[in-house]
Amino acid sequence: MNTNIKLNIVFLILMIGIAFLGYYPSQSDFYCIFLGFSVSFGAYFILTFILISELSIKYLKWVAAIIPLILVFSEPNLSDDIFRFIWDGLCTLSRISPYRFIPRDVSADLLGPQQQFLFEHLNSPDYFSVYPTISQAFFALIVKLTGDFYFQIVVLKIMYYALHLLGAIAICKVFNGMSLNVKPLALYYLNPLVIVEGIGNLHAEINMVSFLFISLYLWYNKKYWFSAFMYACAINVKLIPIFFLGYFLVRYQNKKMISFLLKVGLFSFLLFLPVIYGLINGGFLESIDLYFRKFEFNASVYYSLREIGDVITGYNLIAYLGPILFLAFIFISFYKWWKENESKGLLHFMKTNERVMIIYLLLSTIVHPWYIIPLLGINVFLRRRYIIVWSYLISLTYINYSYNPYSENMWVVFLEYGVVFMFGLYEYKNREAQLS
């Protein structure tokens, strides 16, 4: 069969699978969700591991740009976070801090009729917002541009998509500038989980990755102020990039890097001012505390410790285990940075970030499917197959939403982490991915 025909058929299957996931199932339709991800990942595996040598760079760029467009006009169907996004945007435009007032305490008279609709669908009416300021700016902008719920979704998706493309252009230029093969970028930009969760369901991890890619591009072009600002924007989308800065603190002791860190700190502080206001006058920190002390989903180490604690004490110790595991993550990360003796450079930085993210996810009490998107972004430099396998298997966790009442299937958790662990162990024993 002609190569172009084979590629077109596989890409068509990938697009059909992603379109199916974006438009058909609801969050509780597990078998449809898993079918859609299985079809999509089947095509994705063929493209990235079998036909990748036959894939031209130009063809890859066009397809990577076109596929996310399929979901721009779909409504988020695997998550109900969109209602909180728009709620926060309406509050911001009404000069009501989402960090200071919980939705239940906001008077409907102050906000208008759309809030009644949104409030009925909120999954967190009794919690303060935990979305940092860049995300809040996106939410406020879409509300400013249109008052129609569906068009607010479409506009937000267009904004995410535009930033996604900018990140792709930036990281392509970095790879080209370093004389690297850009085809491994397909591991991220064609990944069904990235497209469905990032564009389809509007989870901001996809924006965080784009800001980091843009920051990296600006760094290599010696535009350090702009690079620092983009890095600060990534932090103010999701706080995770803060943890990567520890690498610079420990590994680099030169004026240029210290200056860069100071710039990131300055921009982060300025962008974080509304959140600081919420810390002082509201409950932002309270919601973060609840995140560590109350919520649990698809965890690994925590679930093991929870069972041991339940046997010893007779009740769930999440209020203690959550904060302890987070502190353990901080300690282990800094210890590994301090002890490692590898040469400095981009590959080592990405390897370190991979370990930081793995430690963070393994010690977390919550690991939603979209939480591994940053790990997939890092993986374009490392090409770890266990991370790719994890991005598929984590879709199994949607089975929890199919139960009425909601419950978590621990067999699925065991299967997911068991298979990923075996793949990871095999990979680390048998090969070390190299940039090429």
XYZ file of C-alpha atoms in Angstrom:
436
model
C 0.000 0.000 0.000
C 1.208 3.512 -0.847
C 2.809 5.295 2.143
C 0.584 8.371 1.842
C -2.518 6.192 1.762
C -1.402 4.358 4.909
C -0.693 7.633 6.699
C -4.000 9.147 5.648
C -5.941 6.100 6.841
C -4.228 6.096 10.244
C -4.672 9.852 10.656
C -8.332 9.496 9.725
C -8.758 6.831 12.422
C -7.020 9.115 14.936
C -9.312 12.011 14.029
C -12.438 9.840 14.199
C -11.445 8.565 17.636
C -10.777 12.068 18.956
C -13.961 13.460 17.418
C -15.936 10.623 18.991
C -14.432 11.402 22.404
C -15.159 15.094 22.046
C -18.761 14.924 20.884
C -20.383 11.688 21.963
C -19.816 10.271 25.492
C -20.667 11.871 28.787
C -18.410 11.525 31.816
C -20.309 8.466 33.024
C -20.154 6.589 29.680
C -17.002 4.667 30.546
C -17.134 2.023 27.836
C -17.596 4.652 25.124
C -14.760 6.720 26.605
C -12.409 3.762 26.794
C -13.350 2.685 23.262
C -12.615 6.173 21.958
C -9.250 6.362 23.719
C -8.355 2.820 22.592
C -9.052 3.622 18.938
C -7.243 6.968 19.163
C -4.211 5.557 20.940
C -4.074 2.602 18.551
C -3.670 5.042 15.645
C -1.303 7.196 17.713
C 0.962 4.237 18.546
C 1.124 3.252 14.869
C 2.056 6.797 13.848
C 4.651 7.467 16.526
C 6.313 4.044 16.727
C 5.746 2.303 13.364
C 5.205 4.886 10.627
C 7.195 7.765 12.148
C 10.102 7.288 9.698
C 7.685 7.673 6.776
C 6.128 10.831 8.206
C 7.362 14.064 6.649
C 7.901 17.079 8.889
C 5.537 19.198 6.802
C 2.789 16.566 6.964
C 3.269 16.191 10.719
C 2.988 19.953 11.287
C -0.241 20.215 9.310
C -1.881 17.274 11.043
C -0.773 18.433 14.503
C -2.379 21.803 13.758
C -5.597 20.400 12.273
C -6.519 17.621 14.730
C -7.143 19.875 17.789
C -9.474 22.007 15.654
C -11.894 19.078 15.605
C -12.759 19.765 19.250
C -12.994 23.558 19.164
C -16.765 23.465 18.689
C -17.500 20.653 21.155
C -18.647 21.250 24.710
C -16.487 19.793 27.507
C -18.058 16.412 28.198
C -15.574 14.556 30.407
C -15.296 17.291 33.043
C -17.618 19.887 34.562
C -14.826 22.334 35.465
C -15.973 24.689 32.690
C -18.816 25.921 34.904
C -16.322 27.045 37.540
C -14.147 28.699 34.904
C -16.972 30.883 33.669
C -18.225 31.499 37.209
C -14.796 32.820 38.181
C -14.722 35.009 35.074
C -18.087 36.537 35.905
C -16.998 37.168 39.482
C -13.788 38.857 38.351
C -15.635 41.182 35.983
C -18.092 41.979 38.783
C -15.125 42.879 41.034
C -15.841 39.931 43.307
C -12.639 38.057 44.109
C -13.056 34.286 43.536
C -10.266 33.873 46.098
C -12.232 35.719 48.771
C -15.831 34.521 48.315
C -17.119 30.999 47.790
C -19.905 30.658 45.182
C -22.542 29.825 47.785
C -21.946 33.141 49.549
C -22.199 35.317 46.420
C -25.514 37.070 46.040
C -27.242 36.313 42.748
C -28.412 39.930 42.670
C -24.823 41.037 42.181
C -24.041 38.746 39.290
C -27.115 38.246 37.146
C -29.143 35.291 35.843
C -26.312 33.314 34.242
C -24.959 32.520 37.703
C -28.091 30.546 38.571
C -27.400 28.206 35.673
C -23.711 27.965 36.497
C -24.240 27.502 40.229
C -26.510 24.508 39.648
C -23.650 22.771 37.785
C -20.713 23.678 40.018
C -18.788 20.777 41.530
C -17.250 23.049 44.174
C -19.835 25.602 45.394
C -18.348 25.609 48.889
C -14.698 26.093 47.920
C -12.653 29.136 46.987
C -11.099 29.190 43.536
C -7.658 27.610 43.178
C -6.950 28.816 39.624
C -4.036 31.311 39.451
C -4.236 34.692 37.777
C -3.319 33.872 34.161
C -6.103 31.299 34.054
C -8.425 33.833 35.685
C -7.514 36.347 32.966
C -8.602 33.824 30.315
C -11.885 33.248 32.147
C -12.618 36.955 32.541
C -11.790 37.694 28.902
C -14.242 35.180 27.470
C -17.012 36.529 29.698
C -16.127 40.051 28.556
C -16.285 39.037 24.897
C -19.610 37.192 24.951
C -22.465 36.434 27.325
C -23.513 33.206 25.606
C -22.406 30.047 27.432
C -21.633 28.034 24.278
C -19.686 30.842 22.627
C -17.751 31.400 25.850
C -16.606 27.775 25.546
C -15.687 28.183 21.868
C -13.755 31.401 22.463
C -11.849 29.839 25.365
C -10.986 26.847 23.192
C -9.740 29.119 20.419
C -7.512 30.895 22.943
C -6.149 27.576 24.239
C -5.642 26.375 20.674
C -3.785 29.553 19.648
C -1.446 29.261 22.634
C -1.009 25.552 21.869
C 0.142 26.440 18.335
C 2.490 29.149 19.594
C 4.057 26.625 21.950
C 4.446 24.165 19.056
C 6.138 26.788 16.872
C 8.458 27.773 19.716
C 9.580 24.250 20.572
C 10.041 23.420 16.872
C 12.416 26.379 16.612
C 14.303 25.167 19.689
C 14.712 21.701 18.177
C 15.777 23.137 14.822
C 18.211 25.517 16.492
C 19.836 22.598 18.323
C 19.863 20.454 15.144
C 17.475 17.953 16.707
C 14.927 15.795 14.933
C 11.505 17.427 15.465
C 9.541 14.209 14.908
C 9.522 13.307 18.634
C 7.260 16.345 19.090
C 4.529 14.103 17.690
C 4.625 12.240 21.019
C 3.045 15.306 22.601
C 1.150 17.074 19.842
C -0.618 13.970 18.512
C -1.274 12.413 21.918
C -5.045 11.872 22.301
C -4.967 12.629 26.042
C -3.344 16.028 25.410
C -5.873 16.936 22.728
C -8.996 15.614 24.456
C -8.194 16.884 27.956
C -6.387 20.060 26.918
C -8.466 21.396 24.017
C -11.601 19.287 24.427
C -12.072 19.719 28.174
C -10.057 22.921 28.664
C -7.632 21.780 31.330
C -4.967 24.438 31.728
C -1.980 22.074 31.926
C -1.814 22.400 28.141
C -1.316 26.171 28.526
C 1.356 25.662 31.160
C 3.348 23.468 28.764
C 2.984 26.031 25.962
C 4.264 28.866 28.165
C 7.251 26.720 29.185
C 8.067 25.916 25.559
C 7.857 29.616 24.651
C 10.047 30.497 27.646
C 12.639 27.944 26.512
C 12.671 29.396 23.000
C 13.137 32.932 24.326
C 15.920 31.753 26.631
C 17.883 30.262 23.733
C 17.428 33.531 21.841
C 18.899 35.429 24.822
C 15.665 37.315 25.526
C 15.914 36.670 29.234
C 13.331 39.202 30.444
C 10.665 37.834 28.105
C 11.703 34.263 28.913
C 11.326 34.965 32.639
C 7.904 36.532 32.052
C 6.699 33.488 30.090
C 7.991 31.207 32.846
C 6.111 33.286 35.411
C 2.997 32.971 33.237
C 3.413 29.165 33.308
C 3.578 29.313 37.110
C 0.453 31.443 37.171
C -1.420 28.897 35.077
C -0.423 25.962 37.268
C 1.989 26.137 40.179
C 3.957 23.048 39.122
C 6.810 24.928 37.306
C 7.825 26.385 40.676
C 9.187 22.946 41.521
C 11.472 22.968 38.458
C 13.226 26.117 39.695
C 14.889 24.150 42.481
C 17.126 22.611 39.811
C 18.568 26.049 39.011
C 19.004 26.923 42.668
C 21.065 23.808 43.316
C 22.834 23.140 40.023
C 23.673 26.624 38.732
C 25.604 29.167 40.734
C 26.229 31.972 38.230
C 25.059 35.537 37.833
C 23.022 34.885 34.679
C 20.941 32.178 36.294
C 20.502 34.077 39.551
C 19.378 37.081 37.517
C 16.892 34.889 35.635
C 15.485 33.482 38.856
C 15.080 36.980 40.278
C 13.207 38.046 37.152
C 10.920 35.016 37.390
C 10.354 35.807 41.053
C 9.521 39.443 40.315
C 7.044 38.657 37.534
C 5.493 35.815 39.540
C 4.991 38.114 42.518
C 3.333 40.791 40.376
C 1.075 38.279 38.639
C 0.294 36.646 41.963
C -0.889 39.818 43.695
C -4.618 38.979 43.348
C -3.920 35.560 44.875
C -1.961 37.165 47.711
C -4.993 39.376 48.309
C -7.031 36.184 48.563
C -4.516 34.701 50.991
C -4.815 37.733 53.263
C -8.534 38.443 52.987
C -10.052 35.215 51.764
C -9.690 31.485 51.558
C -7.330 30.631 48.690
C -4.966 28.922 51.104
C -7.924 27.143 52.686
C -8.811 25.553 49.349
C -5.194 24.531 48.753
C -5.179 22.982 52.222
C -8.368 21.062 51.423
C -6.696 19.793 48.252
C -4.046 18.056 50.341
C -6.220 17.054 53.300
C -9.534 15.960 51.819
C -9.574 15.031 48.131
C -8.320 11.730 46.746
C -8.379 10.171 43.286
C -6.206 7.613 41.468
C -3.326 7.833 43.953
C -0.570 5.241 44.403
C 1.736 5.662 47.424
C -0.971 7.501 49.348
C -3.492 4.674 48.938
C -0.964 2.179 50.288
C -0.276 4.367 53.319
C -3.988 5.020 53.769
C -4.694 1.304 54.065
C -1.899 0.826 56.575
C -3.140 3.825 58.575
C -6.696 2.502 58.525
C -5.551 -0.835 59.930
C -3.589 0.878 62.717
C -5.968 3.717 63.639
C -9.321 2.668 62.227
C -9.876 5.830 60.130
C -8.598 7.684 57.064
C -5.406 9.647 57.802
C -5.541 11.863 54.690
C -5.498 15.039 56.831
C -1.984 14.057 57.917
C -0.751 11.978 54.990
C -1.505 14.600 52.302
C 0.731 17.355 53.761
C 3.401 14.838 54.831
C 3.640 13.382 51.323
C 3.905 16.863 49.819
C 6.744 17.758 52.193
C 8.389 14.438 51.342
C 8.189 15.386 47.646
C 9.970 18.696 48.333
C 12.684 17.016 50.388
C 13.299 14.153 47.926
C 13.448 16.558 44.969
C 16.052 18.817 46.542
C 18.036 15.830 47.761
C 18.211 14.345 44.247
C 19.234 17.697 42.729
C 21.969 18.025 45.324
C 23.347 14.495 44.941
C 23.294 14.115 41.152
C 26.638 14.432 39.414
C 25.583 14.502 35.767
C 26.770 17.288 33.521
C 24.552 20.319 33.202
C 22.538 20.892 30.063
C 19.073 20.712 28.540
C 18.858 16.913 28.514
C 19.856 16.678 32.158
C 17.366 19.413 33.050
C 14.561 17.484 31.326
C 15.593 14.210 32.951
C 15.491 15.951 36.315
C 12.069 17.451 35.590
C 10.821 14.005 34.615
C 11.912 12.638 37.993
C 10.401 15.591 39.820
C 7.066 15.080 38.061
C 7.114 11.326 38.680
C 7.831 11.843 42.390
C 5.119 14.502 42.567
C 2.516 12.279 40.904
C 3.412 9.182 42.902
C 3.141 11.072 46.197
C -0.037 12.973 45.269
C -3.434 12.161 46.719
C -5.054 13.162 43.396
C -3.905 12.169 39.893
C -6.552 13.100 37.328
C -5.823 12.074 33.710
C -4.867 15.614 32.670
C -2.312 15.887 35.488
C 0.228 13.974 33.414
C 0.119 16.427 30.479
C 3.233 18.286 31.796
C 5.047 14.941 31.941
C 4.090 14.334 28.309
C 5.499 17.756 27.425
C 8.824 16.893 29.071
C 8.795 13.556 27.267
C 9.417 15.105 23.821
C 13.046 15.366 24.943
C 13.305 11.901 26.488
C 10.884 9.658 24.551
C 10.045 7.379 27.492
C 7.557 4.741 26.396
C 6.215 4.118 29.892
C 4.930 7.716 29.962
C 3.101 7.121 26.676
C 1.609 3.894 28.054
C 0.512 5.759 31.188
C -1.261 8.423 29.111
C -3.412 5.636 27.667
C -4.000 3.564 30.800
C -4.989 6.564 32.920
C -8.165 6.815 30.829
C -9.309 3.701 32.717
C -9.971 5.922 35.736
C -13.108 7.253 34.046
C -14.746 4.019 35.138
C -15.207 5.612 38.573
C -17.767 8.077 37.180
C -19.872 5.240 35.766
C -20.834 4.026 39.236
C -23.935 5.351 40.967
C -23.156 6.400 43.622
C -19.607 7.377 42.704
C -16.889 5.022 43.933
C -13.291 4.289 43.012
C -12.331 0.993 41.407
C -9.094 -0.017 43.134
C -8.498 -2.855 40.677
C -8.181 -0.264 37.922
C -5.701 1.721 40.021
C -3.663 -1.425 40.658
C -3.689 -2.359 36.958
C -2.738 1.151 35.847
C 0.221 1.619 38.172
C 1.301 -2.018 37.930
C 1.633 -1.949 34.139
C 3.263 1.503 34.124
C 5.762 0.390 36.774
C 6.710 -2.717 34.785
C 7.153 -0.707 31.573
C 9.193 1.923 33.405
C 11.407 -0.629 35.136
C 12.051 -2.467 31.870
C 12.834 0.757 30.045
C 15.249 2.087 32.631
C 17.076 -1.248 32.748
C 17.383 -1.716 29.005
C 17.870 1.686 27.443
C 18.575 5.332 28.160
C 16.763 7.596 25.707
C 19.095 10.036 23.969
C 18.483 13.248 22.045
C 19.109 12.761 18.356
